[in-house]
Amino acid sequence: VYLETYGCQMNVNDTEIAWAILQKNGYRRTKELGEADVILLVTCSVREKAEQAIWNRLQHLKALKARRQQARLPLRIGILGCMAERLKEEILHREKLVDIVAGPDAYRDLPRLLAVSESGQQAANVLLSLDETYADILPVQTSAGGTTAFVSIMRGCDNMCSYCIVPFTRGRERSRPIASILQEVKMLSDQGVKEVTLLGQNVNSFRDTSEMQFQSAAAPVLSRGFSTVYKAKPGGLRFAHLLDQVSRIDPEMRIRFTSPHPKDFPDEASVLQLIQERHNICKQLHLPAQSGSTRVLEAMRRGYTREAYLELVHHVRESIPGVSLSSDFIAGFCGETEEDHQQTVSLLREVRYNVGFLFAYSMRQKTRAYHRLQDDVAADIKQRRLEELITVFREEAARANEAMVGQSQLVLVEGPSKRSPSELCGRNDGNIKVIFPSTETEDAAGCKAPVRAQPGDYVLVKVTSASSQTLKGALLCRTTLSRSAASH
């Protein structure tokens, strides 16, 4: 089986889950397209561009499949994930070369679907589940060098933002039992993984209801000035509890999480407190804003105003000094005026994010925007606004990063830099890429012989220059996460 992943980190994790299921059923994995008996594409539907990439890829695979048929070496092709969920009929009818279609909750069914397809029939399962979390399937890690890993803690989303296809392709929100998450993180720690990112569409509304004694806990309170389209549910163990437990597993393992929703940081702020107190929870938050205009935020059904969002940002910065912030923005949403756009520009200037994900809006079927709003911003205007946002984001990120010049940063080494084998690349606590020479250095533990940093090592790097994307610096020494925290 040959697996190809498109889209978000959830899809990377889904690929690992699908592979774990197939491996148990006797499949072997190949990295060579030519060797494959089965090609599975794990797809994304968030934007039109992501789907177009898959249609293009299928055209390329059509020729490969035709050649195989002539040689009497059958090749089966499957579409997995969000696009399978959204476009099942179209995929099966438009592309007769697709043999199986499996939605995000149907990966357990892959062996059966593949068996059906062996007889030449097309097979599909896009049933969305109310309880599938794949809790008992430990994903087979496929990430490079095994220094970092993603752990899925929940699936689906209940937020129903008007632009977003996710609730329709990934279904309702359900959380994985904490015990199974801890088991996976412990296993990764034993394998030497040094950084784990907890994944979910909305991680901070996590709610594990698997243990009876926690069923009566009160429903959480939303951040000030925030609202939601659904009623907050009582009972269960919350995200702060999970974060606390995960961070205790291994003091040498960094913990990150993505993506939270701004509305789910209540005033008691136990999550923010944990980030501030624990040396191994990264001082980094992803706070998706989407727009800087209250009017547009309302049309998007985000559940907050510009003022409430900014108040949260100030609260976060007070609670976690030196925090690194990242965000998502959509340019040219339905009804966005030039003034709305300028408000987003000014939000980018005011907050000064370290990392940003910016996209032009593309209308998706099934969403509320599709049924209720008009996609009335012309494509060239969307593109211009997107380019303006990117320019402003980069200017501000460069300023934020330049403030680190002269400081020493703790970096987790990930491997050689893409540009030069004589340099190493890693990320600092704020998830910013740091490049430094691969030279011999001393070890902070005081061993006399010089050492060379390897992937998975923590090193101190003195920052000498910065751009909007990366920091460059000089290697000071190799250290550990605990030792570095103790010396600060």
Short mmCIF file of N, CA and C in Angstrom, two decimals, residues 145-240:
data_model
loop_
_atom_site.label_atom_id
_atom_site.label_comp_id
_atom_site.label_asym_id
_atom_site.label_seq_id
_atom_site.Cartn_x
_atom_site.Cartn_y
_atom_site.Cartn_z
N GLY A 145 12.49 11.00 11.47
CA GLY A 145 13.44 10.92 12.59
C GLY A 145 12.79 10.64 13.93
N GLY A 146 11.46 10.69 13.97
CA GLY A 146 10.79 10.39 15.22
C GLY A 146 11.09 11.35 16.36
N THR A 147 11.43 12.62 16.05
CA THR A 147 11.67 13.59 17.12
C THR A 147 10.36 14.20 17.60
N THR A 148 9.44 14.40 16.65
CA THR A 148 8.15 15.01 16.99
C THR A 148 7.01 14.10 16.55
N ALA A 149 5.87 14.22 17.21
CA ALA A 149 4.71 13.40 16.85
C ALA A 149 3.42 14.17 17.13
N PHE A 150 2.36 13.79 16.43
CA PHE A 150 1.04 14.37 16.65
C PHE A 150 0.14 13.31 17.29
N VAL A 151 -0.60 13.72 18.30
CA VAL A 151 -1.52 12.79 18.97
C VAL A 151 -2.92 13.37 18.91
N SER A 152 -3.82 12.64 18.26
CA SER A 152 -5.20 13.12 18.13
C SER A 152 -5.94 12.90 19.44
N ILE A 153 -6.56 13.96 19.96
CA ILE A 153 -7.28 13.84 21.24
C ILE A 153 -8.79 13.89 21.05
N MET A 154 -9.24 14.32 19.89
CA MET A 154 -10.68 14.41 19.62
C MET A 154 -10.92 14.48 18.12
N ARG A 155 -12.15 14.24 17.71
CA ARG A 155 -12.49 14.31 16.30
C ARG A 155 -13.73 15.16 16.12
N GLY A 156 -13.89 15.74 14.92
CA GLY A 156 -15.11 16.50 14.63
C GLY A 156 -15.13 17.87 15.27
N CYS A 157 -16.22 18.61 15.02
CA CYS A 157 -16.34 19.98 15.54
C CYS A 157 -17.81 20.35 15.62
N ASP A 158 -18.18 21.09 16.69
CA ASP A 158 -19.57 21.53 16.88
C ASP A 158 -19.76 23.03 16.63
N ASN A 159 -18.69 23.73 16.22
CA ASN A 159 -18.79 25.19 16.21
C ASN A 159 -19.63 25.79 15.09
N MET A 160 -19.70 25.09 13.96
CA MET A 160 -20.54 25.56 12.85
C MET A 160 -20.24 26.99 12.41
N CYS A 161 -18.97 27.36 12.33
CA CYS A 161 -18.62 28.66 11.73
C CYS A 161 -19.17 28.63 10.30
N SER A 162 -19.68 29.74 9.83
CA SER A 162 -20.46 29.70 8.59
C SER A 162 -19.63 29.38 7.35
N TYR A 163 -18.30 29.56 7.39
CA TYR A 163 -17.46 29.30 6.22
C TYR A 163 -16.95 27.87 6.17
N CYS A 164 -17.15 27.09 7.25
CA CYS A 164 -16.32 25.91 7.46
C CYS A 164 -17.02 24.60 7.14
N ILE A 165 -16.32 23.76 6.38
CA ILE A 165 -16.85 22.46 5.94
C ILE A 165 -16.59 21.36 6.98
N VAL A 166 -15.71 21.60 7.93
CA VAL A 166 -15.26 20.54 8.84
C VAL A 166 -16.39 19.79 9.56
N PRO A 167 -17.41 20.49 10.14
CA PRO A 167 -18.46 19.72 10.81
C PRO A 167 -19.18 18.75 9.87
N PHE A 168 -19.16 19.05 8.56
CA PHE A 168 -19.85 18.20 7.59
C PHE A 168 -18.96 17.07 7.09
N THR A 169 -17.64 17.26 7.12
CA THR A 169 -16.75 16.20 6.64
C THR A 169 -16.20 15.37 7.79
N ARG A 170 -16.14 15.94 8.99
CA ARG A 170 -15.58 15.19 10.13
C ARG A 170 -16.61 14.94 11.23
N GLY A 171 -17.81 15.49 11.06
CA GLY A 171 -18.89 15.14 11.97
C GLY A 171 -18.85 15.86 13.31
N ARG A 172 -19.66 15.36 14.24
CA ARG A 172 -19.80 15.98 15.57
C ARG A 172 -18.55 15.78 16.41
N GLU A 173 -18.42 16.68 17.38
CA GLU A 173 -17.26 16.63 18.26
C GLU A 173 -17.34 15.46 19.23
N ARG A 174 -16.27 14.68 19.32
CA ARG A 174 -16.19 13.65 20.36
C ARG A 174 -14.75 13.52 20.81
N SER A 175 -14.56 13.31 22.09
CA SER A 175 -13.22 13.29 22.67
C SER A 175 -12.79 11.87 23.00
N ARG A 176 -11.51 11.66 22.86
CA ARG A 176 -10.93 10.34 23.14
C ARG A 176 -10.73 10.21 24.65
N PRO A 177 -10.89 9.01 25.22
CA PRO A 177 -10.66 8.87 26.66
C PRO A 177 -9.21 9.24 27.04
N ILE A 178 -9.06 9.96 28.14
CA ILE A 178 -7.74 10.43 28.57
C ILE A 178 -6.77 9.26 28.72
N ALA A 179 -7.25 8.14 29.27
CA ALA A 179 -6.36 6.99 29.50
C ALA A 179 -5.68 6.55 28.20
N SER A 180 -6.42 6.55 27.09
CA SER A 180 -5.82 6.08 25.83
C SER A 180 -4.84 7.11 25.27
N ILE A 181 -5.10 8.39 25.53
CA ILE A 181 -4.16 9.45 25.09
C ILE A 181 -2.85 9.32 25.87
N LEU A 182 -2.97 9.14 27.18
CA LEU A 182 -1.78 9.03 28.03
C LEU A 182 -0.95 7.80 27.64
N GLN A 183 -1.65 6.72 27.31
CA GLN A 183 -0.95 5.50 26.89
C GLN A 183 -0.13 5.77 25.63
N GLU A 184 -0.73 6.50 24.68
CA GLU A 184 -0.01 6.79 23.42
C GLU A 184 1.18 7.71 23.66
N VAL A 185 0.98 8.75 24.49
CA VAL A 185 2.08 9.70 24.76
C VAL A 185 3.22 8.97 25.48
N LYS A 186 2.88 8.08 26.40
CA LYS A 186 3.89 7.32 27.14
C LYS A 186 4.69 6.44 26.17
N MET A 187 3.98 5.82 25.24
CA MET A 187 4.64 4.96 24.24
C MET A 187 5.61 5.80 23.39
N LEU A 188 5.17 7.00 23.00
CA LEU A 188 6.03 7.88 22.19
C LEU A 188 7.26 8.31 23.00
N SER A 189 7.05 8.61 24.28
CA SER A 189 8.16 8.98 25.15
C SER A 189 9.18 7.84 25.24
N ASP A 190 8.68 6.62 25.37
CA ASP A 190 9.56 5.45 25.43
C ASP A 190 10.33 5.26 24.13
N GLN A 191 9.73 5.71 23.02
CA GLN A 191 10.41 5.59 21.72
C GLN A 191 11.43 6.72 21.50
N GLY A 192 11.49 7.66 22.46
CA GLY A 192 12.45 8.75 22.33
C GLY A 192 11.92 9.99 21.64
N VAL A 193 10.60 10.05 21.41
CA VAL A 193 10.01 11.27 20.82
C VAL A 193 10.14 12.41 21.83
N LYS A 194 10.54 13.59 21.35
CA LYS A 194 10.84 14.70 22.27
C LYS A 194 9.79 15.80 22.26
N GLU A 195 8.84 15.72 21.31
CA GLU A 195 7.81 16.75 21.27
C GLU A 195 6.51 16.16 20.74
N VAL A 196 5.43 16.39 21.50
CA VAL A 196 4.12 15.89 21.09
C VAL A 196 3.17 17.07 20.94
N THR A 197 2.43 17.09 19.83
CA THR A 197 1.38 18.10 19.63
C THR A 197 0.03 17.41 19.76
N LEU A 198 -0.78 17.88 20.71
CA LEU A 198 -2.13 17.34 20.89
C LEU A 198 -3.03 17.97 19.83
N LEU A 199 -3.73 17.13 19.08
CA LEU A 199 -4.48 17.61 17.92
C LEU A 199 -5.98 17.49 18.11
N GLY A 200 -6.69 18.50 17.65
CA GLY A 200 -8.14 18.44 17.59
C GLY A 200 -8.62 19.66 16.82
N GLN A 201 -9.86 19.59 16.31
CA GLN A 201 -10.40 20.75 15.60
C GLN A 201 -10.63 21.88 16.59
N ASN A 202 -10.86 21.52 17.85
CA ASN A 202 -11.16 22.53 18.89
C ASN A 202 -10.72 21.97 20.24
N VAL A 203 -9.38 21.87 20.42
CA VAL A 203 -8.84 21.09 21.56
C VAL A 203 -9.33 21.56 22.92
N ASN A 204 -9.54 22.89 23.08
CA ASN A 204 -9.87 23.33 24.44
C ASN A 204 -11.34 23.18 24.80
N SER A 205 -12.13 22.54 23.90
CA SER A 205 -13.47 22.13 24.35
C SER A 205 -13.48 20.61 24.60
N PHE A 206 -12.28 20.03 24.72
CA PHE A 206 -12.12 18.60 25.01
C PHE A 206 -12.96 18.22 26.23
N ARG A 207 -13.59 17.04 26.14
CA ARG A 207 -14.45 16.58 27.24
C ARG A 207 -14.53 15.06 27.23
N ASP A 208 -13.78 14.43 28.13
CA ASP A 208 -13.76 12.97 28.22
C ASP A 208 -14.83 12.52 29.20
N THR A 209 -15.87 11.85 28.66
CA THR A 209 -16.98 11.41 29.53
C THR A 209 -16.91 9.91 29.81
N SER A 210 -15.74 9.31 29.60
CA SER A 210 -15.67 7.85 29.71
C SER A 210 -15.68 7.35 31.16
N GLU A 211 -15.35 8.23 32.12
CA GLU A 211 -15.31 7.77 33.51
C GLU A 211 -16.51 8.30 34.29
N MET A 212 -17.23 7.39 34.88
CA MET A 212 -18.50 7.73 35.53
C MET A 212 -18.38 8.83 36.59
N GLN A 213 -17.28 8.78 37.38
CA GLN A 213 -17.24 9.70 38.54
C GLN A 213 -17.13 11.17 38.14
N PHE A 214 -16.86 11.43 36.86
CA PHE A 214 -16.73 12.84 36.45
C PHE A 214 -17.94 13.33 35.67
N GLN A 215 -19.03 12.54 35.67
CA GLN A 215 -20.18 12.91 34.86
C GLN A 215 -20.89 14.16 35.37
N SER A 216 -20.72 14.49 36.65
CA SER A 216 -21.52 15.58 37.23
C SER A 216 -20.80 16.93 37.23
N ALA A 217 -19.57 16.99 36.68
CA ALA A 217 -18.85 18.27 36.67
C ALA A 217 -19.66 19.34 35.94
N ALA A 218 -19.54 20.58 36.41
CA ALA A 218 -20.33 21.68 35.83
C ALA A 218 -19.87 21.97 34.41
N ALA A 219 -20.77 22.54 33.61
CA ALA A 219 -20.40 22.96 32.25
C ALA A 219 -19.43 24.13 32.35
N PRO A 220 -18.48 24.24 31.41
CA PRO A 220 -17.49 25.32 31.50
C PRO A 220 -18.10 26.68 31.17
N VAL A 221 -17.42 27.72 31.63
CA VAL A 221 -17.85 29.08 31.34
C VAL A 221 -17.02 29.58 30.17
N LEU A 222 -17.63 30.31 29.25
CA LEU A 222 -16.88 30.82 28.10
C LEU A 222 -16.06 32.04 28.50
N SER A 223 -15.06 32.38 27.67
CA SER A 223 -14.31 33.62 27.88
C SER A 223 -15.29 34.80 27.86
N ARG A 224 -14.91 35.87 28.53
CA ARG A 224 -15.75 37.09 28.54
C ARG A 224 -15.98 37.60 27.12
N GLY A 225 -17.25 37.93 26.82
CA GLY A 225 -17.55 38.51 25.51
C GLY A 225 -17.65 37.49 24.39
N PHE A 226 -17.73 36.19 24.75
CA PHE A 226 -17.80 35.15 23.73
C PHE A 226 -19.13 34.40 23.83
N SER A 227 -19.61 33.91 22.68
CA SER A 227 -20.84 33.13 22.69
C SER A 227 -20.65 31.91 21.80
N THR A 228 -21.62 30.99 21.83
CA THR A 228 -21.50 29.77 21.03
C THR A 228 -22.88 29.39 20.47
N VAL A 229 -22.87 28.65 19.34
CA VAL A 229 -24.15 28.26 18.74
C VAL A 229 -24.75 27.04 19.44
N TYR A 230 -23.94 26.34 20.23
CA TYR A 230 -24.47 25.15 20.91
C TYR A 230 -24.44 25.37 22.42
N LYS A 231 -25.17 24.55 23.16
CA LYS A 231 -25.22 24.68 24.62
C LYS A 231 -24.04 23.91 25.20
N ALA A 232 -23.26 24.57 26.06
CA ALA A 232 -22.11 23.90 26.67
C ALA A 232 -22.59 22.70 27.48
N LYS A 233 -21.88 21.59 27.33
CA LYS A 233 -22.34 20.35 27.98
C LYS A 233 -21.63 20.15 29.32
N PRO A 234 -22.40 19.77 30.36
CA PRO A 234 -21.76 19.48 31.64
C PRO A 234 -21.12 18.09 31.63
N GLY A 235 -20.34 17.81 32.69
CA GLY A 235 -19.77 16.47 32.86
C GLY A 235 -18.48 16.27 32.10
N GLY A 236 -17.67 15.35 32.61
CA GLY A 236 -16.45 14.97 31.89
C GLY A 236 -15.20 15.68 32.39
N LEU A 237 -14.07 15.10 31.98
CA LEU A 237 -12.77 15.70 32.31
C LEU A 237 -12.37 16.65 31.20
N ARG A 238 -11.89 17.81 31.58
CA ARG A 238 -11.65 18.88 30.59
C ARG A 238 -10.20 18.93 30.11
N PHE A 239 -9.96 19.87 29.19
CA PHE A 239 -8.64 19.99 28.56
C PHE A 239 -7.53 20.30 29.56
N ALA A 240 -7.83 21.15 30.55
CA ALA A 240 -6.79 21.51 31.53
C ALA A 240 -6.31 20.25 32.26
#
